[in-house]
XYZ file of C-alpha atoms in Angstrom:
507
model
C -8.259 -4.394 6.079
C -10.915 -3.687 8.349
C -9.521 -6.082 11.388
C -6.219 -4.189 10.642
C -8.088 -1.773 11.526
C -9.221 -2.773 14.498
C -5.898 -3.937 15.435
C -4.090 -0.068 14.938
C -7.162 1.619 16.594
C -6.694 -1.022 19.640
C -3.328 -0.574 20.356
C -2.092 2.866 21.673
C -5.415 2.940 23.443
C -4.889 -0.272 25.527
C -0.995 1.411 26.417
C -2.831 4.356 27.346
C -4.285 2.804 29.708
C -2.156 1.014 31.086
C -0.304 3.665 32.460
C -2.427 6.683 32.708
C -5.721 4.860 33.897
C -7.733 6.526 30.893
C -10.733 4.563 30.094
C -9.761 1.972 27.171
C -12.876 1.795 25.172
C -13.244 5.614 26.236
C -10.055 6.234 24.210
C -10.983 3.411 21.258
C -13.839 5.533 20.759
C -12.047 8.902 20.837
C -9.415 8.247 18.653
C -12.015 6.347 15.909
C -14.708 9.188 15.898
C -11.971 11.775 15.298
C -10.083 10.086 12.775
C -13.229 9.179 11.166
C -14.707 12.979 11.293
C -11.494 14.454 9.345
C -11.192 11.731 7.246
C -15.294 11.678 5.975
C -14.940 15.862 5.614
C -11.197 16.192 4.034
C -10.849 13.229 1.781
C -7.601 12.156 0.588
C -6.091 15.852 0.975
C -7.106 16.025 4.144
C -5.057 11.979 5.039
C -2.062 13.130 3.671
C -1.395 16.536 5.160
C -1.887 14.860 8.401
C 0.365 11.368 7.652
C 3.293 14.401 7.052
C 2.872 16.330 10.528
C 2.109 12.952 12.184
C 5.443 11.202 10.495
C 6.936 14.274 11.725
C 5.730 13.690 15.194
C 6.502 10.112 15.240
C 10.444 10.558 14.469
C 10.441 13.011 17.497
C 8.996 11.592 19.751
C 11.240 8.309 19.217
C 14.119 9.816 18.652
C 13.552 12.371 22.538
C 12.825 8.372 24.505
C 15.983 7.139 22.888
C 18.145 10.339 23.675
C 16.816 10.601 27.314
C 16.824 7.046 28.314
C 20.339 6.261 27.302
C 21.634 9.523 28.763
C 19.803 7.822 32.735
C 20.890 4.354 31.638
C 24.856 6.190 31.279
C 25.213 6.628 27.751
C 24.917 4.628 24.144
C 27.851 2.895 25.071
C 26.789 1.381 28.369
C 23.091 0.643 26.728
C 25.105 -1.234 24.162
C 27.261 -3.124 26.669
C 24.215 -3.981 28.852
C 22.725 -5.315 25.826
C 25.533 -7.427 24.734
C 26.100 -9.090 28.250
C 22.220 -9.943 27.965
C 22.506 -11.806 25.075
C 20.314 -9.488 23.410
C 22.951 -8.447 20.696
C 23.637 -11.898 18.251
C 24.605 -12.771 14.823
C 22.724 -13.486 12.084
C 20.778 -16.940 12.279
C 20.342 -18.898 9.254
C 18.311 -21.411 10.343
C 15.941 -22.490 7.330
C 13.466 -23.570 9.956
C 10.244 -21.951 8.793
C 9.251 -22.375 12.426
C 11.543 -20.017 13.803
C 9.879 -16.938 14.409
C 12.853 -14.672 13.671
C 15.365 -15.778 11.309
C 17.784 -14.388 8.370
C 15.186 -16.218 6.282
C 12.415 -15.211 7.784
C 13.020 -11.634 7.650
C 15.039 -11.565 5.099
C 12.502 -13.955 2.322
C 9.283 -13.948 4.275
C 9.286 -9.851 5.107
C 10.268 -9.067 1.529
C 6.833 -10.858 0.033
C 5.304 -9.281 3.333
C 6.263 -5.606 2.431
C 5.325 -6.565 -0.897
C 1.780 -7.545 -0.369
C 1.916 -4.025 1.996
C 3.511 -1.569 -0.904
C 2.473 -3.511 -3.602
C -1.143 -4.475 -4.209
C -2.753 -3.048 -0.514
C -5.594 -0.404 -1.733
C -4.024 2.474 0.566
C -0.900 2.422 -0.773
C -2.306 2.085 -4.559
C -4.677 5.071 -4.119
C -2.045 6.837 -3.003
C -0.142 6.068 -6.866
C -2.985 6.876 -8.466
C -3.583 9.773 -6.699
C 0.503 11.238 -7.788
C 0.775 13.474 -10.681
C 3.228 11.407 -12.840
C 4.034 7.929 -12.959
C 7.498 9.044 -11.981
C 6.595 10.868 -8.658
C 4.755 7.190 -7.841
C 8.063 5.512 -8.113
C 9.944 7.951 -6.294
C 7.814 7.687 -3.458
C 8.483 3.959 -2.963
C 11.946 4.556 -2.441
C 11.642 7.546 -0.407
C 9.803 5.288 1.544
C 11.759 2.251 2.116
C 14.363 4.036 3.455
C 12.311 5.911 6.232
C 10.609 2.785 7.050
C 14.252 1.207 8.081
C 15.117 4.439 9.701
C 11.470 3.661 11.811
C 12.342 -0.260 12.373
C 16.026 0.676 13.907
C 14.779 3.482 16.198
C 12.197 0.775 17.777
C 15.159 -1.962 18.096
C 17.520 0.871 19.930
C 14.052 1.808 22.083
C 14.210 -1.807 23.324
C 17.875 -2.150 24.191
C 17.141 1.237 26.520
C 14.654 -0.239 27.931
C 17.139 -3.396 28.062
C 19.571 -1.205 29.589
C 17.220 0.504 32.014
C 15.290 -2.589 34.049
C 17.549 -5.552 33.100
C 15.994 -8.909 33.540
C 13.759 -7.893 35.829
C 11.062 -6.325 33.610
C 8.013 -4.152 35.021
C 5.842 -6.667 32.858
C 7.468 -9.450 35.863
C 6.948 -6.481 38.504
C 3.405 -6.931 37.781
C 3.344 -3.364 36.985
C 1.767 -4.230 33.288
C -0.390 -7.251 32.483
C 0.966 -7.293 28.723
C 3.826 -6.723 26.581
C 2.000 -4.198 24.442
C 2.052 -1.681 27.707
C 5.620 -1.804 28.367
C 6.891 0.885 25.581
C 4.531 3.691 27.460
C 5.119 2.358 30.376
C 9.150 2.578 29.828
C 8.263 6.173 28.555
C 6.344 7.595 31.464
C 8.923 6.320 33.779
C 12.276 7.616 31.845
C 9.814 11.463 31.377
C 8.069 11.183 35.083
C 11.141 14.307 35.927
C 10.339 16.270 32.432
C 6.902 17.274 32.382
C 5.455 17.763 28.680
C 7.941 15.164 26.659
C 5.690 12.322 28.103
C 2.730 13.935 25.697
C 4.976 14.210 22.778
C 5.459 10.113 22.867
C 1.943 9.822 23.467
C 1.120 11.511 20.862
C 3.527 9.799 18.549
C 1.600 6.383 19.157
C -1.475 8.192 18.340
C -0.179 9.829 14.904
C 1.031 5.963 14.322
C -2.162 5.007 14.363
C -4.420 7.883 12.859
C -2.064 7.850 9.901
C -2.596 4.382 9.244
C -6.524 4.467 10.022
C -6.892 7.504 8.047
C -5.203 6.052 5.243
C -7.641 2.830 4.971
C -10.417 4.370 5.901
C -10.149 6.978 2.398
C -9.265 4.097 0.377
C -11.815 1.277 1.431
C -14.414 4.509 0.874
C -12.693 5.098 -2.283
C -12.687 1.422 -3.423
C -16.425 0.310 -2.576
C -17.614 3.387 -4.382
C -15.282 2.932 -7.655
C -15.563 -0.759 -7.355
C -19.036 -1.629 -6.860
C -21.498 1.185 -6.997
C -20.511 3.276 -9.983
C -21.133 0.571 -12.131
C -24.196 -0.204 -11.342
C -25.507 3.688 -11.514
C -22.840 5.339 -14.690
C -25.364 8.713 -14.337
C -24.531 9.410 -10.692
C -23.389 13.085 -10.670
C -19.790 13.918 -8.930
C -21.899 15.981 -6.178
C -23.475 12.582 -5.277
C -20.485 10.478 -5.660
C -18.702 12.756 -3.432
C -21.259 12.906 -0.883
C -21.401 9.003 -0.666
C -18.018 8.609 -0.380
C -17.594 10.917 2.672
C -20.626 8.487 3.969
C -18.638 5.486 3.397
C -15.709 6.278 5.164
C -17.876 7.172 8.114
C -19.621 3.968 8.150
C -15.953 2.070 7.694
C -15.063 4.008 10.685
C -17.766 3.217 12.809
C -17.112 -1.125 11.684
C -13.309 -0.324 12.992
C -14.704 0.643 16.350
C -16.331 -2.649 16.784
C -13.388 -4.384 14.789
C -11.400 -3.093 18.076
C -12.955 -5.413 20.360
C -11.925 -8.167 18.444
C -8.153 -6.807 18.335
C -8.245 -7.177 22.037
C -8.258 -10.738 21.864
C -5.791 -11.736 19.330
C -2.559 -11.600 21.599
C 0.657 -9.669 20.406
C -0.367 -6.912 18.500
C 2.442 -6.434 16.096
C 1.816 -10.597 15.645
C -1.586 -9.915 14.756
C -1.490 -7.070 12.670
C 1.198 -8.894 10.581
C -0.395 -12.382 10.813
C -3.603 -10.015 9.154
C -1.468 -8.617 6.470
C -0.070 -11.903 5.572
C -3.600 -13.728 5.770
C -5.288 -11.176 3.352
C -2.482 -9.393 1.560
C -0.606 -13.119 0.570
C -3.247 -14.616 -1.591
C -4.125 -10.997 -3.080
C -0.332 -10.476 -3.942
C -0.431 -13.851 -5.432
C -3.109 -13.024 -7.553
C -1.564 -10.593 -9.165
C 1.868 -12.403 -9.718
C -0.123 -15.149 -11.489
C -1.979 -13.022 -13.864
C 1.624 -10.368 -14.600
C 3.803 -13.439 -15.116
C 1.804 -16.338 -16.450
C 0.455 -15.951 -19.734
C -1.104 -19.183 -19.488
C -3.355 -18.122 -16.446
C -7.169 -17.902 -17.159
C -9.929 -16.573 -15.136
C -10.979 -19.871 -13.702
C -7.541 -20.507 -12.304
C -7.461 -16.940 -10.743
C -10.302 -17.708 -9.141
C -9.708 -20.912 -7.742
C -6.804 -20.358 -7.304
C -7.411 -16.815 -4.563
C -9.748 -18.970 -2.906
C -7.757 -21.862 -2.068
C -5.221 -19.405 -1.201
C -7.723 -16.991 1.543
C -9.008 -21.124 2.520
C -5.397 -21.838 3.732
C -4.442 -18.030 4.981
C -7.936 -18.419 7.058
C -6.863 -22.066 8.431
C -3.519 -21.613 9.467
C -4.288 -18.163 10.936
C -7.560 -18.963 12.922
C -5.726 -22.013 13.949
C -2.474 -20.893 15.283
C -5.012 -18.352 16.833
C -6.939 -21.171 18.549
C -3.733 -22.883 19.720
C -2.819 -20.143 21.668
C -5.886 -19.766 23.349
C -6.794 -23.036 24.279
C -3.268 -23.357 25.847
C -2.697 -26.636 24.525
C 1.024 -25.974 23.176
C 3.112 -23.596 24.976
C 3.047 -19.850 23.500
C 6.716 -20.411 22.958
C 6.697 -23.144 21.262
C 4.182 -21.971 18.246
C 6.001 -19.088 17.147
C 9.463 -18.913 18.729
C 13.500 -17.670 17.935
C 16.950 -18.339 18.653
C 17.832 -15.002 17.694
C 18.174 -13.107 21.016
C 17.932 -9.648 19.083
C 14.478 -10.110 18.856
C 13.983 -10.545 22.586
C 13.036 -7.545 23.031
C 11.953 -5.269 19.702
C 9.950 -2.141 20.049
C 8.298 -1.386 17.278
C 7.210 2.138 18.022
C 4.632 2.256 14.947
C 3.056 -0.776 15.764
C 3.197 0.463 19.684
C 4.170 -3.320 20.761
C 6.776 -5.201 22.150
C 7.467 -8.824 20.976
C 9.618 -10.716 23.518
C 10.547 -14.125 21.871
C 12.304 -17.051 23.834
C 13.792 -20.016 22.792
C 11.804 -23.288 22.313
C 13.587 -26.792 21.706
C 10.012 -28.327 21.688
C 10.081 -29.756 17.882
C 5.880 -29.761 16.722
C 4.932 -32.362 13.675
C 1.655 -32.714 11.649
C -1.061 -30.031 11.955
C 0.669 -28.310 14.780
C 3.928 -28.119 12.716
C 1.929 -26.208 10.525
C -0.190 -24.034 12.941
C 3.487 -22.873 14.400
C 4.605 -21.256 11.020
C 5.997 -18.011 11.776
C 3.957 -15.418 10.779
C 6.249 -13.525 8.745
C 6.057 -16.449 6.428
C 2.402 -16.096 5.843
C 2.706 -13.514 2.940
C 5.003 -16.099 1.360
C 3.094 -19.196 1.775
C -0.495 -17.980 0.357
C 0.524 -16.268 -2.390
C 2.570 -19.493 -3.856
C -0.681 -21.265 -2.869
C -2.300 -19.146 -5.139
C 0.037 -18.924 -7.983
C 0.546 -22.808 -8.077
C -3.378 -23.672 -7.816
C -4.187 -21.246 -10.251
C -1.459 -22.765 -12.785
C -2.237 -26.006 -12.403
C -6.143 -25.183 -12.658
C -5.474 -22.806 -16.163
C -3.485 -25.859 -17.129
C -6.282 -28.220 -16.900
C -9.019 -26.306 -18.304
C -7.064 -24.983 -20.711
C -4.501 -22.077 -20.773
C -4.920 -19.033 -22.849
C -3.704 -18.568 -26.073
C -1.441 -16.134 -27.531
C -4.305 -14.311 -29.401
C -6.258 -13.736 -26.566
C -3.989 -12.024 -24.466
C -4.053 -8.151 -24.044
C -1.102 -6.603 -25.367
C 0.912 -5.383 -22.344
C -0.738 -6.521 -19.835
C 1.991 -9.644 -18.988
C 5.560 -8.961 -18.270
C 7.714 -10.865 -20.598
C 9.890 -13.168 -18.306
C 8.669 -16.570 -18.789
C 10.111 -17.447 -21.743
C 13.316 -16.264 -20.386
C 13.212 -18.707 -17.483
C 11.664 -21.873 -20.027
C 14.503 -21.301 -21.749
C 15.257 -25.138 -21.851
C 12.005 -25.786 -23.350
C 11.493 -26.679 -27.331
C 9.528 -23.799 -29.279
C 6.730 -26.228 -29.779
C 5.619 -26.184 -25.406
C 6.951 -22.641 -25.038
C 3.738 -21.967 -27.764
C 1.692 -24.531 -25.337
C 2.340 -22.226 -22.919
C 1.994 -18.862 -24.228
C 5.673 -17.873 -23.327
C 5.515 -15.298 -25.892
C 3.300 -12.366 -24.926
C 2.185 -9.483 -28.195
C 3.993 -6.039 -26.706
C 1.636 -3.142 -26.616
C 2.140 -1.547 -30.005
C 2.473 2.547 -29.931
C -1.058 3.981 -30.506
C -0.901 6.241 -34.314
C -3.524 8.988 -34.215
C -6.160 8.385 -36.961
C -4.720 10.598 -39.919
C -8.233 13.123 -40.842
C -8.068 14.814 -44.223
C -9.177 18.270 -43.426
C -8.736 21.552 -45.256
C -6.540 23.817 -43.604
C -8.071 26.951 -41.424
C -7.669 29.991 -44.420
C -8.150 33.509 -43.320
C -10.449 36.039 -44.588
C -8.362 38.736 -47.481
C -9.457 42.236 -48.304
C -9.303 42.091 -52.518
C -8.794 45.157 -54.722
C -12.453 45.956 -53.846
C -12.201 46.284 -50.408
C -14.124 42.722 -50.449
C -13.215 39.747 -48.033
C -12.800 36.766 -49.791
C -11.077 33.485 -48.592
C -7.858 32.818 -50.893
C -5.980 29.297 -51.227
C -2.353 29.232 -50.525
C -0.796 29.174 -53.984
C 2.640 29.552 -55.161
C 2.779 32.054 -57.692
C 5.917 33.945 -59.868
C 6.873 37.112 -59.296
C 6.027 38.670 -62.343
C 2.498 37.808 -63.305
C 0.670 39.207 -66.336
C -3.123 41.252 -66.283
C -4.468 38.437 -67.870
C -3.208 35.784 -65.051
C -4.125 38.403 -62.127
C -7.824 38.556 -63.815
C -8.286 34.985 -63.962
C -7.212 34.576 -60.089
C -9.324 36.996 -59.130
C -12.151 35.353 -60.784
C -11.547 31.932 -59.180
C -11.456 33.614 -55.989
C -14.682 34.670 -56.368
C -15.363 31.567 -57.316
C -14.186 29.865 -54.439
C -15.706 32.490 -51.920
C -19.528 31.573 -53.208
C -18.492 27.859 -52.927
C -16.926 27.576 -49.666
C -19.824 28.336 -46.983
C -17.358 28.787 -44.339
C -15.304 31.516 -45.542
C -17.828 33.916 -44.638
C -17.993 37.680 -45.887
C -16.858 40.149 -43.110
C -17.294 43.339 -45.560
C -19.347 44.639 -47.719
C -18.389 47.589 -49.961
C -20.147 49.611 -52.974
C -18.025 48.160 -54.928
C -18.923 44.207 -54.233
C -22.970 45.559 -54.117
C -22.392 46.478 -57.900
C -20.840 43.216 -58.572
């Protein structure tokens, strides 16, 4: 999370300068010491007022580049005409090749466990659960999400065919007017606004709300996290003041690591590769963690473990070494991570503040380098089912849990539905059949019921049990009551006398 970090922080900075001539590390350091300072003093309040005018700022500033740059490249229709004589408008490609970069399969399989290791088990996105007031309002905010995040993905796509539209082949990045792909989108943007003083800002500032919403966001929960985690535990007596006031210092200190984390973002390549390839590196075996200890009931703790670490061992190996590929310029860039799909050629993800441009390699890798060139989108994928299948396998060998030692609830019902060609006798082997959490019954206490204090004939206040009594009652029955109220008044300490008359001294 922290080299995310880095990554998010590094990005709008380095197109900031590309085109304005603004210090990088100048703005690196800007943009982390301010998110950091709101984000120590306001806490989680604080993140998400922000994330909703930011998110606000981001859709307008997208949505003003795509109306002005296809009204100067002649309209929607001629953008989308430019773009289909380019080739950059295709079909879908189902190529199974887990090489291919972009693919129907790739997006479609490898982005779903990828936005699942993002919305599903990521700490900023939990805390941000936890933090709703119903479990209801949670859900709900997953699909209000979703949606919006499309809505983000398709605005970035149209971005690129403007900018398609605008320079044709002949790209300011082969001008020489950019040294990277990551400085084209603000590059694209100052040129289209150079006539319309003040909308220029408005993009820049939508990079910049990109990234302080999603710095903001991690920096909270990795504070929130380390203290919960592993420092409450070991001191139960700190008071909230304290908590509070160590928590504000953690999410400085996280701030200040992401400034240095920066540096390292500037020499990982494609940003929106990296940032993903991060995700996917991390977030894979830690969503596979969890999917082996919801769906296996057979999972123990020693498979869990082993089974994350070979996972992060694998993420780590084919990450650093794709990584190392690339910089040691042994293979061709295209040929590690490459498409057919010319959609992709050029996809501006305005979020992400990149551009990806993807050609088409026929350069067929085997052995380690086969593996090295996996597209990143299929990271997520591949570590978590290194996870899940290490960690059965180890449970399996040093022996799975039993039924009776299982949790009620805590393991979603759905193996024995799929082992549902297995004999009862190995769907017991393997714990197919989970206890449900049983409804929790109050513990029934036998307690008197609260009586209030009665004036009698006397004027005296006397406690008096509910009784059913006729309607006609007899001197001799109304004596004998009275008497056993009496009674019951000395007897009962609680019923208290709130009176005293003459009439009760005498007595």
């Amino acid at each position: 999370m922290v080299i995310y970090m880095g990554v998010v922080l590094y990005a709008p900075a380095l197109a900031l300068n590309a085109v304005t001539g603004f210090d990088l590390w100048g703005a690196v350091l800007a943009m982390g010491l301010v998110c950091t300072l709101y984000t120590a003093l306001g806490g989680l309040k604080a993140v998400i007022w922000t994330d909703v005018f930011q998110t606000v700022v981001m859709f307008a500033g997208q949505l003003t580049v795509i109306v002005v740059g296809a009204n100067q490249a002649g309209g929607m229709a001629e953008v989308w005409r430019k773009a289909v004589n380019g080739s950059r408008i295709a079909g879908l490609d189902l190529n199974p090749d887990p090489l291919e970069r972009h693919t129907f399969w790739t997006l479609g399989v490898g982005g779903v466990f990828l936005m699942l290791a993002l919305y599903g088990v990521n700490q900023a996105q939990v805390q941000r659960y936890l933090s709703s007031r119903t479990e209801k309002e949670a859900i709900m905010s997953c699909y209000v999400v979703f949606p919006c995040q499309q809505i983000v993905l398709c605005l970035g796509c149209l971005m690129g065919l403007v900018m398609f539209a605008r320079y044709g082949e002949d790209s300011p990045l082969d001008k020489g007017f950019v040294k990277t792909n990551d400085q084209m989108v603000l590059y694209f943007v100052m040129d289209v606004f150079k006539d319309l003083p003040g909308l220029a800002g408005l993009f820049v500032a939508c990079l910049f709300s990109g990234a302080l919403s999603t710095i903001s966001s991690a920096f909270n929960s990795l504070a929130t996290v380390t203290m919960e985690d592993l420092i409450k535990p070991h001191f139960p007596n700190m008071t909230e003041a304290k908590a509070t006031l160590l928590s504000k210092g953690l999410a400085l200190v996280y701030g200040l690591v992401c400034l240095a984390m920066a540096y390292v973002a500037s020499i990982m390549g494609s940003v929106l590769q990296a940032a993903f390839s991060i995700f996917g590196m991390v977030g894979g075996p830690l969503l596979g963690l969890f999917c082996l200890g919801l769906f296996f009931p057979w999972a123990n703790s020693t498979g869990a473990v082993v089974g994350l670490v070979a996972g992060l061992a694998m993420a780590f190996w084919i990450g650093i070494g794709s990584f190392l590929m690339r910089m040691s310029d042994t293979i061709p860039v295209a040929a590690l991570n490459t498409t057919a799909l010319p959609l992709f050629d050029n996809m501006t993800t305005t979020v992400m503040t990149t551009l990806v441009n993807s050609t088409t390699a026929k350069l067929r890798l085997t052995g380690v380098e086969a593996l090295y060139s996996l597209s990143y989108m299929w990271y997520s994928a591949h570590n978590s089912t290194v996870v899940v299948v290490v960690g059965l396998l180890v449970s399996f060998l040093t022996g799975p849990m039993k039924e009776n030692d299982l949790t009620p609830g805590t393991v979603y019902p759905v193996l024995g539905t799929l082992l549902f060609f297995l004999p009862e006798h190995y769907k017991e082997k393997l714990c197919c059949v989970t206890p449900l959490p049983t409804p929790h019954k109050p513990k029934e206490i036998d307690t008197q019921p609260y009586q209030m204090a009665k004036i009698d004939g006397n004027g005296a206040a006397y406690c008096k049990e509910d009784t059913v009594t006729e309607d006609k009652e007899t001197e001799s029955d109304r004596a004998q009551t009275e008497e056993k109220d009496l009674e019951t008044r000395i007897a009962r300490p609680s019923c208290q006398l709130t009176a005293h008359t003459v009439q009760e001294t005498a007595l």
